[in-house]
C-alpha positions as CSV (number, residue, x, y, z in Angstrom):
1,M,71.1,103.6,116.7
2,R,72.6,102.7,113.0
3,R,74.1,105.9,111.3
4,A,75.1,105.7,107.2
5,P,73.2,104.3,105.5
6,H,73.8,101.2,105.2
7,H,73.6,98.4,108.2
8,V,77.0,96.4,108.7
9,P,76.7,92.9,108.8
10,D,78.3,93.1,112.0
11,H,75.6,94.8,114.2
12,D,77.0,93.8,117.8
13,D,77.4,96.7,117.9
14,E,74.0,97.5,118.6
15,S,73.9,95.0,121.3
16,D,76.6,94.9,123.1
17,I,76.3,98.8,123.9
18,P,74.2,97.1,128.1
19,T,77.7,94.6,128.3
20,I,79.9,97.5,127.9
21,G,77.9,100.3,129.7
22,H,78.0,97.5,132.7
23,A,81.5,97.2,132.4
24,V,82.4,101.4,131.4
25,V,79.2,101.1,134.8
26,S,80.5,99.5,137.4
27,G,85.0,101.3,136.2
28,V,82.6,105.1,137.6
29,V,81.9,102.8,141.2
30,V,85.0,101.0,141.7
31,V,85.3,104.6,142.9
32,L,82.2,105.8,144.5
33,R,80.8,102.0,145.8
34,R,78.2,100.1,143.8
35,N,74.5,100.1,145.1
36,L,72.8,99.9,141.9
37,W,69.0,98.1,141.7
38,F,66.9,99.2,140.5
39,N,50.8,101.5,128.7
40,R,51.7,103.1,125.1
41,K,52.3,101.9,122.1
42,V,55.0,103.8,121.0
43,N,55.7,104.3,117.3
44,T,59.3,105.7,116.9
45,T,58.4,106.2,113.5
46,D,56.8,107.9,110.7
47,N,56.6,105.4,108.2
48,A,53.9,103.0,108.3
49,I,54.0,99.5,107.1
50,T,50.8,98.1,106.3
51,P,51.3,94.7,108.1
52,A,50.2,90.9,107.3
53,E,48.0,88.9,109.0
54,T,48.9,85.9,110.7
55,T,47.5,82.8,110.3
56,G,47.2,80.0,112.7
57,D,49.2,77.3,110.6
58,I,52.4,79.0,111.3
59,V,54.5,79.1,114.8
60,L,57.2,81.3,114.8
61,T,58.8,84.1,111.8
62,F,62.3,84.3,112.3
63,V,63.1,87.4,110.8
64,V,66.4,87.8,109.6
65,P,68.1,91.2,107.7
66,S,71.0,91.3,105.7
67,Y,73.0,93.8,104.5
68,N,76.8,92.4,102.7
69,V,76.7,89.3,104.8
70,E,76.8,86.7,102.0
71,D,79.3,84.9,104.2
72,Y,77.4,84.8,107.3
73,L,74.2,84.1,105.9
74,G,74.1,80.7,105.0
75,R,75.4,79.8,108.5
76,C,72.6,81.4,110.1
77,L,70.0,79.5,107.3
78,S,71.6,76.3,108.1
79,S,70.6,77.3,111.9
80,L,67.6,77.9,111.5
81,L,66.6,75.0,109.2
82,I,66.5,72.0,111.4
83,E,63.6,69.8,111.3
84,Q,61.7,67.3,108.9
85,D,58.3,69.8,108.7
86,L,59.4,72.8,108.6
87,S,55.5,73.3,108.1
88,D,54.8,75.2,110.7
89,T,57.8,77.8,111.0
90,E,58.8,80.6,108.6
91,I,62.2,82.3,107.7
92,L,61.5,85.9,106.0
93,I,65.1,87.6,104.4
94,V,65.2,91.5,104.5
95,N,67.3,92.0,101.7
96,D,68.6,96.0,102.8
97,G,69.8,96.7,99.7
98,S,72.7,94.6,99.3
99,K,75.5,95.0,96.9
100,D,77.7,92.3,97.2
101,G,75.8,88.4,96.5
102,T,73.5,88.2,99.4
103,A,70.5,88.5,97.6
104,A,71.9,85.6,95.0
105,L,72.1,83.6,97.6
106,A,69.0,84.7,99.3
107,R,67.0,84.2,96.5
108,E,69.1,80.8,95.8
109,Y,67.8,79.3,100.1
110,E,64.5,80.3,99.1
111,K,64.0,78.4,95.8
112,R,65.8,75.2,97.4
113,Y,62.5,75.9,100.6
114,P,59.8,77.7,98.5
115,N,57.5,77.1,101.6
116,V,59.6,77.7,104.5
117,I,61.5,81.2,102.8
118,R,60.7,84.3,101.4
119,V,63.8,86.8,100.6
120,I,61.8,91.0,100.4
121,D,63.9,93.3,99.2
122,Q,64.2,97.3,99.7
123,E,66.3,100.2,99.2
124,N,68.5,100.7,102.0
125,K,66.8,101.7,105.5
126,G,69.4,100.2,108.2
127,H,69.0,97.9,110.7
128,G,66.0,99.3,111.7
129,G,63.9,99.2,108.7
130,A,64.8,95.6,107.6
131,V,63.6,94.9,111.4
132,N,60.4,96.6,110.9
133,T,59.4,95.4,107.3
134,G,60.5,91.2,108.3
135,V,57.5,92.9,111.2
136,A,55.4,93.0,109.2
137,N,55.3,90.8,107.5
138,A,55.6,87.9,109.7
139,R,52.2,85.3,109.2
140,G,54.4,83.3,113.0
141,M,53.0,83.6,116.2
142,Y,55.9,84.3,116.8
143,V,58.5,85.8,116.2
144,K,62.7,85.7,116.4
145,V,65.2,88.7,114.9
146,V,68.7,86.4,114.0
147,D,70.7,88.7,112.8
148,A,73.1,87.3,109.3
149,D,76.3,86.7,110.6
150,D,75.2,85.1,114.0
151,W,72.7,81.8,114.3
152,L,71.1,80.1,116.4
153,D,72.4,76.4,118.4
154,M,69.5,74.0,116.7
155,M,69.2,71.4,119.4
156,A,68.0,74.3,121.5
157,L,65.9,75.8,119.8
158,R,64.0,72.4,119.1
159,N,63.7,72.4,122.5
160,V,62.0,76.6,122.0
161,L,60.2,75.2,118.9
162,A,58.4,72.4,121.4
163,E,57.3,74.7,123.5
164,L,56.1,77.7,121.3
165,R,54.2,74.5,119.3
166,T,52.4,74.3,122.9
167,Q,51.5,77.9,124.0
168,A,50.7,77.7,119.7
169,R,47.8,75.3,121.3
170,A,47.3,77.3,124.5
171,K,43.8,78.9,125.7
172,A,46.4,82.2,126.8
173,P,49.4,81.4,125.4
174,I,52.3,84.0,126.5
175,D,53.2,86.7,124.9
176,L,57.3,86.5,125.5
177,L,59.7,84.0,125.3
178,I,63.2,84.7,126.4
179,T,66.2,82.3,126.4
180,N,69.9,82.8,127.2
181,Y,72.8,83.9,124.8
182,T,75.8,83.4,124.4
183,Y,78.6,86.0,123.2
184,E,80.7,84.0,120.1
185,K,84.1,86.5,119.8
186,Q,86.1,85.4,116.6
187,G,89.5,83.8,118.5
188,K,87.9,83.2,121.6
189,R,88.4,79.9,123.0
190,I,85.9,80.6,126.1
191,K,82.6,81.1,125.3
192,Q,80.3,83.9,127.7
193,T,76.8,82.9,127.7
194,I,74.2,85.5,129.4
195,R,71.5,83.9,131.8
196,Y,69.0,85.0,134.0
197,R,69.2,82.3,136.2
198,G,68.0,83.3,140.0
199,V,66.0,86.4,138.2
200,L,63.6,85.0,136.1
201,P,62.5,81.0,137.5
202,V,62.6,78.6,134.6
203,N,59.3,77.1,132.1
204,R,56.7,78.4,133.8
205,T,54.3,81.7,132.5
206,L,55.7,84.0,134.6
207,G,53.5,88.0,135.1
208,W,56.1,90.7,135.8
209,N,55.8,90.4,140.1
210,D,58.0,87.2,139.5
211,V,60.6,88.5,138.8
212,K,63.8,89.4,140.5
213,R,65.7,92.2,140.1
214,F,68.6,92.5,137.7
215,R,72.2,92.6,138.1
216,P,73.8,95.6,135.6
217,D,75.3,93.1,133.0
218,Q,71.5,90.4,133.0
219,N,69.8,92.9,130.3
220,L,66.9,91.8,128.3
221,L,68.7,92.2,124.6
222,M,67.5,91.7,121.4
223,H,69.3,88.1,121.2
224,S,67.5,86.9,124.1
225,L,63.4,88.1,123.5
226,I,60.5,86.7,121.0
227,Y,57.5,88.5,120.9
228,R,54.5,87.3,120.2
229,T,53.6,89.8,116.8
230,K,50.9,90.7,118.4
231,V,52.7,92.1,120.9
232,L,54.7,94.2,118.1
233,R,52.5,95.1,115.5
234,E,48.3,95.8,116.9
235,K,50.0,96.4,121.4
236,A,53.5,98.1,120.5
237,G,52.7,99.2,117.1
238,L,56.6,99.2,117.2
239,A,58.5,101.1,114.4
240,L,61.8,101.6,114.8
241,P,63.9,103.9,113.5
242,E,65.6,103.4,110.3
243,H,69.1,104.3,109.3
244,T,69.6,104.8,112.9
245,F,72.4,102.2,115.1
246,Y,71.6,101.5,118.2
247,V,67.9,100.5,117.5
248,D,68.4,97.2,119.6
249,N,68.0,98.9,122.3
250,I,64.2,99.9,121.5
251,Y,63.1,97.3,120.3
252,A,64.6,95.8,123.8
253,Y,62.5,97.8,125.7
254,A,59.3,100.1,124.1
255,P,57.0,96.3,123.6
256,L,58.1,96.2,127.4
257,P,54.7,97.4,128.6
258,Q,52.4,95.5,126.3
259,V,54.1,92.4,127.6
260,R,51.4,91.0,130.5
261,T,52.7,87.4,130.8
262,L,56.0,86.1,130.5
263,M,57.9,82.6,130.1
264,Y,61.9,81.9,130.6
265,M,64.1,79.5,129.2
266,D,67.6,78.5,130.9
267,E,68.1,77.4,127.1
268,D,71.8,78.7,125.0
269,L,70.2,79.6,122.2
270,Y,71.3,83.0,120.9
271,R,75.1,82.4,118.9
272,Y,76.4,86.3,119.0
273,F,79.0,86.2,116.9
274,I,82.2,89.5,117.6
275,G,84.5,88.7,114.8
276,R,85.1,92.4,112.8
277,E,87.7,95.6,114.0
278,G,85.9,98.9,114.2
279,Q,82.9,97.8,114.6
280,S,80.9,100.9,116.3
281,V,81.2,99.4,119.8
282,E,84.5,101.1,119.9
283,K,85.3,103.8,122.0
284,D,86.6,106.5,118.9
285,T,82.7,104.8,117.1
286,M,80.7,106.0,120.2
287,I,82.1,108.7,120.4
288,R,81.6,109.7,117.1
289,R,77.7,108.6,117.2
290,I,77.0,110.5,119.7
291,D,73.6,111.9,118.2
292,Q,72.3,108.5,117.5
293,L,73.7,107.1,121.2
294,I,70.8,110.4,122.0
295,R,67.9,109.5,119.7
296,V,68.0,105.7,120.8
297,V,68.1,107.3,124.2
298,R,65.7,109.7,124.3
299,T,62.8,107.3,122.2
300,M,63.1,105.0,125.0
301,I,63.0,107.9,127.4
302,D,59.8,108.1,126.1
303,A,58.6,105.0,126.0
304,T,59.1,105.0,129.3
305,P,56.0,104.4,131.8
306,S,54.6,105.8,134.8
307,P,55.4,103.4,137.8
308,V,51.2,103.7,138.8
309,A,50.9,101.9,134.9
310,V,52.6,99.4,135.2
311,P,53.7,95.6,137.8
312,T,56.2,97.0,139.8
313,G,58.4,94.3,138.6
314,L,58.6,95.8,135.4
315,Y,59.1,98.9,135.7
316,R,62.2,98.2,138.2
317,Y,63.5,96.7,135.1
318,M,63.4,99.4,133.2
319,I,64.7,101.7,135.3
320,H,67.7,99.9,136.0
321,Y,68.4,98.6,132.6
322,L,67.2,103.2,131.1
323,T,69.9,104.0,134.1
324,I,72.0,101.1,132.0
325,N,71.6,103.0,128.7
326,M,71.6,107.0,130.5
327,A,74.9,106.7,131.8
328,I,76.4,104.6,128.3
329,D,75.7,107.9,126.7
330,S,76.8,110.6,129.6
331,V,80.0,108.6,129.4
332,F,81.1,109.4,126.2
333,M,79.4,112.1,125.7
334,V,82.6,112.7,129.1
335,L,85.4,111.2,127.3
336,S,84.8,113.1,124.2
337,K,86.7,115.8,125.7
338,D,83.9,118.3,123.9
339,K,82.7,121.6,126.0
340,E,79.8,121.0,123.2
341,N,78.6,116.4,124.4
342,Y,78.9,118.4,128.0
343,R,75.8,120.4,127.0
344,R,74.7,117.8,125.3
345,K,74.2,115.3,128.9
346,D,73.3,118.4,130.1
347,E,70.4,118.3,128.0
348,L,69.6,114.7,128.2
349,W,69.2,114.8,131.8
350,A,67.5,117.6,131.5
351,Y,65.2,115.6,128.7
352,L,64.1,113.4,130.7
353,A,63.2,115.2,134.2
354,E,60.7,116.5,131.5
355,H,59.6,114.0,130.1
356,A,59.7,111.3,132.4
357,P,59.7,112.2,135.7
358,E,58.8,109.9,137.4
359,A,62.2,107.7,135.6
360,D,64.0,110.8,136.2
361,K,63.6,110.5,140.2
362,A,64.3,106.6,140.0
363,V,67.3,106.7,137.7
364,R,69.0,109.8,139.4
365,R,68.3,107.9,143.1
366,T,70.9,104.7,141.4
367,M,75.1,105.3,142.1
368,I,74.9,105.3,138.8
369,G,73.4,108.2,139.0
370,R,75.0,109.9,141.4
371,A,77.6,109.5,139.9
372,L,76.9,110.5,136.5
373,N,75.8,113.5,137.5
374,I,78.7,115.0,140.1
375,P,79.1,118.2,138.3
376,G,82.6,119.8,136.6
377,P,85.9,119.0,136.2
378,V,85.5,116.4,139.7
379,G,82.6,114.1,138.1
380,R,84.3,114.5,134.3
381,M,87.1,112.5,135.9
382,L,85.6,110.1,138.2
383,I,83.9,109.2,134.1
384,H,87.7,109.0,133.4
385,V,89.2,106.1,135.8
386,G,86.5,104.8,135.7
387,Y,86.3,104.0,131.6
388,G,90.2,102.9,132.5
389,I,89.5,101.2,135.1
390,A,86.7,99.3,132.6
391,H,89.4,99.2,129.9
392,N,92.2,97.8,131.9
393,I,90.7,94.8,134.0
394,V,87.4,94.2,131.9
395,G,88.9,94.7,128.8
396,V,86.8,97.2,127.4
397,N,88.0,98.5,124.2
């Protein structure tokens, strides 16, 4: 979840969380041994936004949440403006109360591409509020969130646009398109790309029961998702919490029960920039924001369907992702060495049991779930040891 009155330019604070969780959880499980497997509308805020009408002329809307990103925005926009004919795409730059030159740069691009780029200025609402505004104003059949300090691979984007144009002409277009994403770590020559080979069949329309079991490091993050706009706005009714960190996890989770059909393209589309010291995925920062982590996971719990309401493959994935996020919260509450946070950890697990009892049983059956619920000093010691392994071997900060 994003907190503070502003959302920060380098947003890997949000979506790198499952990766950190995987590493930390792997450390815990090294101690005990690993054995991980894993239809309702969700409105996560009271702030209602009147949605725009989609138009058949626009296939894809890029939503670019922007706060104090004048040094990054040009690179991002240039990666989206790849076609000679841009008539079926639009770019919504949501200027979220920036204090630097972001607004002026955005207006400059709007003047250069008046039929493609629209700038929306708003008071600062944080990353979630900026995404809400973009999705509400999207006119495209599909919507892709691209944070302003990230960019897309141009060749991959051409292939993705070709497929979306095909879907726009189809009688039964898919609800979700999934692609790969690459970590662009400043100063690192070797890139890590998250792919879904072996989990998702490539280039064909799928149902959730065509989906195989995900590894702990394979999670459907915001970077990998292109939703059909109708799914987000009309079916899921998604509205992210404002002024809250880590809401990407909600965006990548809560709408999934409304997705009936999906497709995976093995394209390394999204370039996820990690380059700033002191980001909010660091240990001390996350401990300070425990309340934000808890709020996000509670929202995810509330969005978790009954296993009889959704396909088995979808429920299995949602338990997988919920388990990772429960682990992250539990680990950082224990690492805080604060007795109040020990109590809050127990309360979070009690909330899961009360509000999603079937999911609670499924999460607790995993090796991770069992490890996280070993009571007392022994359980906390295992978590500390697991985090230490993750820090020293995997390189988690």
